[in-house]
Short mmCIF file of C-alpha atoms and ligand atoms in Angstrom, two decimals:
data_model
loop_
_atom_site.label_atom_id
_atom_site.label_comp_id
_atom_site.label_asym_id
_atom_site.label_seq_id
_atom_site.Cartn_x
_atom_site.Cartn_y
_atom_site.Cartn_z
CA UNK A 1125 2.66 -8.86 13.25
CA UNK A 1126 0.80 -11.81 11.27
CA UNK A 1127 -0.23 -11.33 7.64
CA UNK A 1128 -2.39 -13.59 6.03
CA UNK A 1129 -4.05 -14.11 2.85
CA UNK A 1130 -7.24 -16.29 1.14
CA UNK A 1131 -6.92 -16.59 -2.75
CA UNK A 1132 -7.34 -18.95 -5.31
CA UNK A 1133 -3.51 -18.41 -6.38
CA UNK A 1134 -1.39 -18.43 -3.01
CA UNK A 1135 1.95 -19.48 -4.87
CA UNK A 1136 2.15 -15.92 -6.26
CA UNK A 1137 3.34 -14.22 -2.63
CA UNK A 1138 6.01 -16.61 -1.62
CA UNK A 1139 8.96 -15.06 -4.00
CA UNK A 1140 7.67 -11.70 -3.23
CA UNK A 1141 7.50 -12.82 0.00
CA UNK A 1142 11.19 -13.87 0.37
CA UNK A 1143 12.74 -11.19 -1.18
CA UNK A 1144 14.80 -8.06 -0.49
CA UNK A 1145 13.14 -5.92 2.66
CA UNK A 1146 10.07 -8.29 2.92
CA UNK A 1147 12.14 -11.38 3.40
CA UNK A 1148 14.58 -9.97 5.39
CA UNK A 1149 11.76 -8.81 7.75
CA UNK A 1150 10.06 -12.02 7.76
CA UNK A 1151 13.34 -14.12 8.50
CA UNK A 1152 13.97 -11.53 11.40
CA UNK A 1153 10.43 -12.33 12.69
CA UNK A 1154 9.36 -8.74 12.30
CA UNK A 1155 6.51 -10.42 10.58
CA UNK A 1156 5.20 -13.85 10.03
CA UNK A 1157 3.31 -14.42 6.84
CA UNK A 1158 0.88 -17.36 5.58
CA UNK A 1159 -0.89 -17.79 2.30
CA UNK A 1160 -3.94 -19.86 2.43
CA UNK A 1161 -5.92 -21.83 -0.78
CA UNK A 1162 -9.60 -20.98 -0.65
CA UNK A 1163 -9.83 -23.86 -2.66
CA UNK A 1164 -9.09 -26.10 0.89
CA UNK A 1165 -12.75 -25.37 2.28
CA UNK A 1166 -14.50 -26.56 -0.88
CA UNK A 1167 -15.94 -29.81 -0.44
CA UNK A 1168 -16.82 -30.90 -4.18
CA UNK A 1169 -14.65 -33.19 -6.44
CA UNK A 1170 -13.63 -29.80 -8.39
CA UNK A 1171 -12.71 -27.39 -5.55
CA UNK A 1172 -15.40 -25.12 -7.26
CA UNK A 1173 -14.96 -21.55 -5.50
CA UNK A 1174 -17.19 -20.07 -8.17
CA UNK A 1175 -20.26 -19.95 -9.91
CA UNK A 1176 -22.34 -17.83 -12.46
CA UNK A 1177 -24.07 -14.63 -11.18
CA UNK A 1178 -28.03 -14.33 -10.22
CA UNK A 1179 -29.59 -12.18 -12.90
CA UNK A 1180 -27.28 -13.03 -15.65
CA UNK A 1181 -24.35 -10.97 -17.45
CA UNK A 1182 -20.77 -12.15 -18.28
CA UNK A 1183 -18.53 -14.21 -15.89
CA UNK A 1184 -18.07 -16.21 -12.94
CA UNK A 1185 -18.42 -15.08 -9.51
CA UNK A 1186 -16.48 -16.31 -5.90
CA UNK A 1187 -19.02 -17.86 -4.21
CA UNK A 1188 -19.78 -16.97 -0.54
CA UNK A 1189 -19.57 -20.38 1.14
CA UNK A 1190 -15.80 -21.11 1.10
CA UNK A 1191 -14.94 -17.79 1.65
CA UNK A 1192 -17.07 -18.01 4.71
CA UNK A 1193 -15.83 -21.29 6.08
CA UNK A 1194 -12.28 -20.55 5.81
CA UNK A 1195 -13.06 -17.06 7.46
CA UNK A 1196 -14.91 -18.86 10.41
CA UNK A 1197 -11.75 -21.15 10.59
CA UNK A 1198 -9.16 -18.60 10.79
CA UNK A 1199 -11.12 -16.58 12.96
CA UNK A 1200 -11.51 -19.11 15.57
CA UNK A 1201 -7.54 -19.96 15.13
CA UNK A 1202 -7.54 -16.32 16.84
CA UNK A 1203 -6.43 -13.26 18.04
CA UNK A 1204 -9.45 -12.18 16.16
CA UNK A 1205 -7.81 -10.75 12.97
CA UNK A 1206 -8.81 -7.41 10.69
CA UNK A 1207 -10.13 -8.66 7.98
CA UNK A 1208 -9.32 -6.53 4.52
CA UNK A 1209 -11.05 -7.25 1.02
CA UNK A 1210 -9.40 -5.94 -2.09
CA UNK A 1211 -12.31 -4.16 -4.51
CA UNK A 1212 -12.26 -1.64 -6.64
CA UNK A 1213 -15.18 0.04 -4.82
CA UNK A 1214 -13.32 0.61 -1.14
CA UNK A 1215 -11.51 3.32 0.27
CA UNK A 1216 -8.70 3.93 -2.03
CA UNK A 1217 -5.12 2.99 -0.45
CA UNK A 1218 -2.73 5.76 0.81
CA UNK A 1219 0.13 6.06 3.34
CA UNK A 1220 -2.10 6.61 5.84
CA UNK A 1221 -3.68 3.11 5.91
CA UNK A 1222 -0.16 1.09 5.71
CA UNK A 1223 0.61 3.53 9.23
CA UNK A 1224 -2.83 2.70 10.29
CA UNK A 1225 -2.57 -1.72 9.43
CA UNK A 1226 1.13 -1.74 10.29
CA UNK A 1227 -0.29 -1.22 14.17
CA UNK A 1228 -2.17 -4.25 13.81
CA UNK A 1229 -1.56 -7.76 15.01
CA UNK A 1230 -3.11 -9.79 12.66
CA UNK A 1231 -4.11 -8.63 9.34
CA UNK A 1232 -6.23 -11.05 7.06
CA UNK A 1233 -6.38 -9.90 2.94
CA UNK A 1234 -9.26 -11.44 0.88
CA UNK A 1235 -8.62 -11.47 -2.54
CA UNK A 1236 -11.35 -11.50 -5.57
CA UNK A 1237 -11.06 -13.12 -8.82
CA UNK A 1238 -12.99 -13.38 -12.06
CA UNK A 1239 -15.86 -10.72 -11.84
CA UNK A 1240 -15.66 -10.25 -7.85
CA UNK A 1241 -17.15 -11.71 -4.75
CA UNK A 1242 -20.70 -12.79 -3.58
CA UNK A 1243 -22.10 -9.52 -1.96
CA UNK A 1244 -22.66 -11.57 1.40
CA UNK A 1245 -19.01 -12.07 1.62
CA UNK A 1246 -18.38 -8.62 2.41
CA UNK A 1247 -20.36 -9.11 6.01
CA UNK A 1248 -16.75 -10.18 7.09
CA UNK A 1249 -14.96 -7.50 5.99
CA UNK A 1250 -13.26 -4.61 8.60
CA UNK A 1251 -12.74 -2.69 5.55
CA UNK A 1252 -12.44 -2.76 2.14
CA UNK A 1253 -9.61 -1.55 -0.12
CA UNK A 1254 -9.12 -0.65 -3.79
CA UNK A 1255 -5.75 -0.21 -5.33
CA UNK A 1256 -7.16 2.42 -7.51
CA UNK A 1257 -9.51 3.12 -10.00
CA UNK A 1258 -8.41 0.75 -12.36
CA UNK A 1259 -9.26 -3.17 -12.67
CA UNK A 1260 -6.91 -5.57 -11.79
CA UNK A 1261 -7.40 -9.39 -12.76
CA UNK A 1262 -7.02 -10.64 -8.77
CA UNK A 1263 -6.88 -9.02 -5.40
CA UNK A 1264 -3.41 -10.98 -5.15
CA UNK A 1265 -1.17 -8.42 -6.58
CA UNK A 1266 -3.15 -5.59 -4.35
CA UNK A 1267 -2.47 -7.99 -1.13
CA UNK A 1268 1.69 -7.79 -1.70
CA UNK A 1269 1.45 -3.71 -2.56
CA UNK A 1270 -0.22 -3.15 0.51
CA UNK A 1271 1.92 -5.87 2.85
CA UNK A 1272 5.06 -4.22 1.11
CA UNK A 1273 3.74 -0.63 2.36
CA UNK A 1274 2.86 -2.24 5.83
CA UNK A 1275 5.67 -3.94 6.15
CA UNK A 1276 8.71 -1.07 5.51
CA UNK A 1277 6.96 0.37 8.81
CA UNK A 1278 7.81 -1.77 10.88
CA UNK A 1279 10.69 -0.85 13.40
CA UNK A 1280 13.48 -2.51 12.26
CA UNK A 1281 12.03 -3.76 8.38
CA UNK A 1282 14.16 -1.04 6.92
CA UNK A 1283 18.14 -0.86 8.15
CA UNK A 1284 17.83 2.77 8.70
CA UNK A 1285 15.26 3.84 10.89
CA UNK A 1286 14.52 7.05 9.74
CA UNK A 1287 14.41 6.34 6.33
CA UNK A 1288 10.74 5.95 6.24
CA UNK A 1289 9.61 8.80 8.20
CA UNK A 1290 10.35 11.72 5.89
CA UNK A 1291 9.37 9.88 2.20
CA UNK A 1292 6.17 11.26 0.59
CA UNK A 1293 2.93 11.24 2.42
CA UNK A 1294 4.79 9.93 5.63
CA UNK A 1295 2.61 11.73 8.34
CA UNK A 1296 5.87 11.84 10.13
CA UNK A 1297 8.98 13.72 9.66
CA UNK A 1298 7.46 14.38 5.94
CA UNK A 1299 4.32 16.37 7.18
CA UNK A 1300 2.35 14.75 4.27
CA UNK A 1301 4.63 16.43 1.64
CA UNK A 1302 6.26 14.80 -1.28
CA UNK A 1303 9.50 13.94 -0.69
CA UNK A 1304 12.47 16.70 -1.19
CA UNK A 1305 14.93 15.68 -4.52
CA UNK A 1306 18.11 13.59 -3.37
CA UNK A 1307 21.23 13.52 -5.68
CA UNK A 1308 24.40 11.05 -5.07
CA UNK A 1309 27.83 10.91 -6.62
CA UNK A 1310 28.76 12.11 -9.21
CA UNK A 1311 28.15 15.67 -7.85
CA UNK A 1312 28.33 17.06 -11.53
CA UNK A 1313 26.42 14.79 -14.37
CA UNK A 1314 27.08 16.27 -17.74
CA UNK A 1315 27.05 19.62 -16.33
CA UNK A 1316 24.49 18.96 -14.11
CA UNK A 1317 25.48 19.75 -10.53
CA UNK A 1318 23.99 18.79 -7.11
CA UNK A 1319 22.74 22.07 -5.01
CA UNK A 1320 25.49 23.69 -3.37
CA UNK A 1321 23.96 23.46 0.24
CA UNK A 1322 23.39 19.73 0.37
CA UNK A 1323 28.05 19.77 -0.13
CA UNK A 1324 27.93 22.18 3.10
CA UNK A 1325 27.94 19.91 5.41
CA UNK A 1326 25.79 22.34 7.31
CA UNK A 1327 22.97 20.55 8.55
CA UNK A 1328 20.22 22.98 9.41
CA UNK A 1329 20.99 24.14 5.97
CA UNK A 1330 20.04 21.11 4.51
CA UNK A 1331 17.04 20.44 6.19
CA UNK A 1332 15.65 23.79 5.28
CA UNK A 1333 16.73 23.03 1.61
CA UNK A 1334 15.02 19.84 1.66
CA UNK A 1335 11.90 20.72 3.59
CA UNK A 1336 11.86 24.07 1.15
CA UNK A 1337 11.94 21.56 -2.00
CA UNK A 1338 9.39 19.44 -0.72
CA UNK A 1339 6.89 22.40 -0.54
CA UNK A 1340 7.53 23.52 -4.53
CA UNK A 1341 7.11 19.98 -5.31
CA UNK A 1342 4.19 19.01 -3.58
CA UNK A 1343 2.64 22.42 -4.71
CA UNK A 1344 4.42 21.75 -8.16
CA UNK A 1345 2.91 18.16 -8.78
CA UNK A 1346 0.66 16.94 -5.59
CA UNK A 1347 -1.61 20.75 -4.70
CA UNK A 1348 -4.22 18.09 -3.28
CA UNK A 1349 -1.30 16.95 -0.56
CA UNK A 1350 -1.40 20.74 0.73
CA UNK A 1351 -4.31 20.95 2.62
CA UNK A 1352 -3.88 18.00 4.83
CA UNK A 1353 -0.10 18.47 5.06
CA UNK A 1354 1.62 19.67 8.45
CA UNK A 1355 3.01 23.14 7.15
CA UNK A 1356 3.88 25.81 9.68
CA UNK A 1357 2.00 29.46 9.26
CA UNK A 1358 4.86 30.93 7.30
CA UNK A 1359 4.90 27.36 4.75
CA UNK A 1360 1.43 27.82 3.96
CA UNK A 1361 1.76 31.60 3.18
CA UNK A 1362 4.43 30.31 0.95
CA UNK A 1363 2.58 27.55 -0.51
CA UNK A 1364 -0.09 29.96 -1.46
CA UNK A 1365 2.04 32.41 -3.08
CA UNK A 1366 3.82 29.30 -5.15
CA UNK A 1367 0.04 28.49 -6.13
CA UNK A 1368 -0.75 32.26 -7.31
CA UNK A 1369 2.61 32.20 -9.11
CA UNK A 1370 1.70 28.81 -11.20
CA UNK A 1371 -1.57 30.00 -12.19
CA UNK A 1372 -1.01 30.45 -16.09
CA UNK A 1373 2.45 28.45 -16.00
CA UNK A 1374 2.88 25.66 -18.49
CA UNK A 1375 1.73 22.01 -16.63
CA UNK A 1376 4.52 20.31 -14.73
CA UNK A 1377 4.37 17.13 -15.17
CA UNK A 1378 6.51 16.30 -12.24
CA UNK A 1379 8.17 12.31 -11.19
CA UNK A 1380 10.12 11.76 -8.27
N1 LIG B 1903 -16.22 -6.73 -11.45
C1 LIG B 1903 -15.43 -6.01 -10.48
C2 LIG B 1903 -15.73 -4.51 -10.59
O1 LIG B 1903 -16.04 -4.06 -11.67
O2 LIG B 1903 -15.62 -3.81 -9.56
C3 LIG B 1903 -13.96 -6.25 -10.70
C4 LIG B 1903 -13.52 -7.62 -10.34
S1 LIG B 1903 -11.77 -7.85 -10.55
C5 LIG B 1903 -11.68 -8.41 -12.21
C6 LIG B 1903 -11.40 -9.27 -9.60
C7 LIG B 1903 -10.79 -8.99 -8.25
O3 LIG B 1903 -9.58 -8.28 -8.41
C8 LIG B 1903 -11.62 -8.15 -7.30
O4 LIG B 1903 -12.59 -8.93 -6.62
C9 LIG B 1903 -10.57 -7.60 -6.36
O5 LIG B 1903 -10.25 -8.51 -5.32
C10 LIG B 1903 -9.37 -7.45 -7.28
N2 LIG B 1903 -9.20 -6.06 -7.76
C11 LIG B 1903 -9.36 -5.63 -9.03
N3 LIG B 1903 -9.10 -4.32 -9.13
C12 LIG B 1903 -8.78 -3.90 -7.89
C13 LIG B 1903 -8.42 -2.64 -7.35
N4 LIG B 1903 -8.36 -1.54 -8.09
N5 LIG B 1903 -8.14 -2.57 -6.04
C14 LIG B 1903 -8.21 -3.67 -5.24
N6 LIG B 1903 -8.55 -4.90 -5.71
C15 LIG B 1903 -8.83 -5.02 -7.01
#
């Protein structure tokens, strides 16, 4: 997989880049990564990439030309690539569009700056993604969340190869659930002690425990997950009753 980016600012994604999973990945050749300048398809004395808005109010805006040159460049270096633009006002980011980009071959982010991007722009875009609804200064920081989402699924990124089918909202092992509590050693904190079942040994045990916890959580903290989720007849009856039962309780405020 090849995952590009256009910004004003491409020395921020090299140390993220070349760290931890990511960099391990990338020095495997899981993925190949390559930050571009917008700034090197301006053609003034200043490298001007923007310019103040038609019909006045506060800021600067990208202008459409350089972003459009050095799209028509790197399109033509082929395979044609998806093209993503960071916004506030796209589909908002979840687990299911790292599954769905981690399937592509060549991914290519666009990230804003100052008060956005020259409407026009957008005629390139495949889609358009917002971290959330918050405002960020730069589509930068949105472009490493979403490659570090995209790239922990590919085969191979993380050392165990299960370990990213059952988190929370994997469509995988998970079923769209939150992921079930996990406890290590010491087995009592301070009086605190693990759950008997997951010292058992037993296996099936376990899994039931853990797919069991993952329902009162997601019901406890996520209720929205539950209708898209992959529960069996018997989970959702469950689910339901665990909804009735909360009705009236005190707010969890829940944090895996
Ligand atoms: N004026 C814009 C608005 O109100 O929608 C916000 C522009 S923001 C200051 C500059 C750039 O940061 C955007 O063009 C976008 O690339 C990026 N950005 C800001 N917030 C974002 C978010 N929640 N999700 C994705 N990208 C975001």
């Amino acid at each position: 997989m090849r995952i590009e980016t256009l910004s004003v600012f491409p020395e921020m994604f090299e140390p993220v880049m070349s760290t931890s999973i990511l960099g391990r990945a990338r020095r495997m050749g899981l993925f190949d990564f390559h930050a571009y300048d917008l700034r090197d398809w301006t053609h003034d004395r200043h490298r001007t990439v923007d310019d103040a808005p038609f019909g006045g109010g506060q800021g600067m805006l990208m202008k459409v030309e350089p972003i459009a040159e050095a799209l028509d460049d790197l399109i033509a270096r082929g395979p044609r690539p998806h093209i993503v633009f960071f916004t506030p006002c796209g589909t908002p980011f979840s687990q299911k569009s790292a599954e769905r980009l981690a399937k592509r071959e060549r991914v290519l982010f666009v990230c804003g700056r100052y008060e956005g991007i020259d409407e026009r722009a957008y005629a390139y875009a495949d889609e358009r993604i917002s971290l959330g609804d918050y405002v960020l200064t730069g589509g930068e920081l949105a472009a490493m969340v979403v490659t570090d989402a995209v790239v922990r699924l590919i085969p191979g990124a993380l050392g165990d190869e299960m370990s990213s089918v059952d988190e929370s909202f994997s469509t995988g092992a998970g079923g769209g659930l939150l992921e079930y509590a996990q406890y290590t050693r010491p087995a009592d904190f301070r009086g605190e002690t693990v759950p008997e079942v997951l010292l058992s040994g037993d296996h099936a045990k376990v899994a039931a425990w853990r797919r069991s916890n993952a329902l009162e959580r997601t019901v406890a903290w996520r209720p929205d997950l539950l209708e898209g989720a992959d529960l069996t007849p018997e989970e959702r009856a469950r689910a339901a009753d665990l909804l009735r039962a909360r009705e009236g309780a005190p707010k969890d405020e829940g944090g895996c």
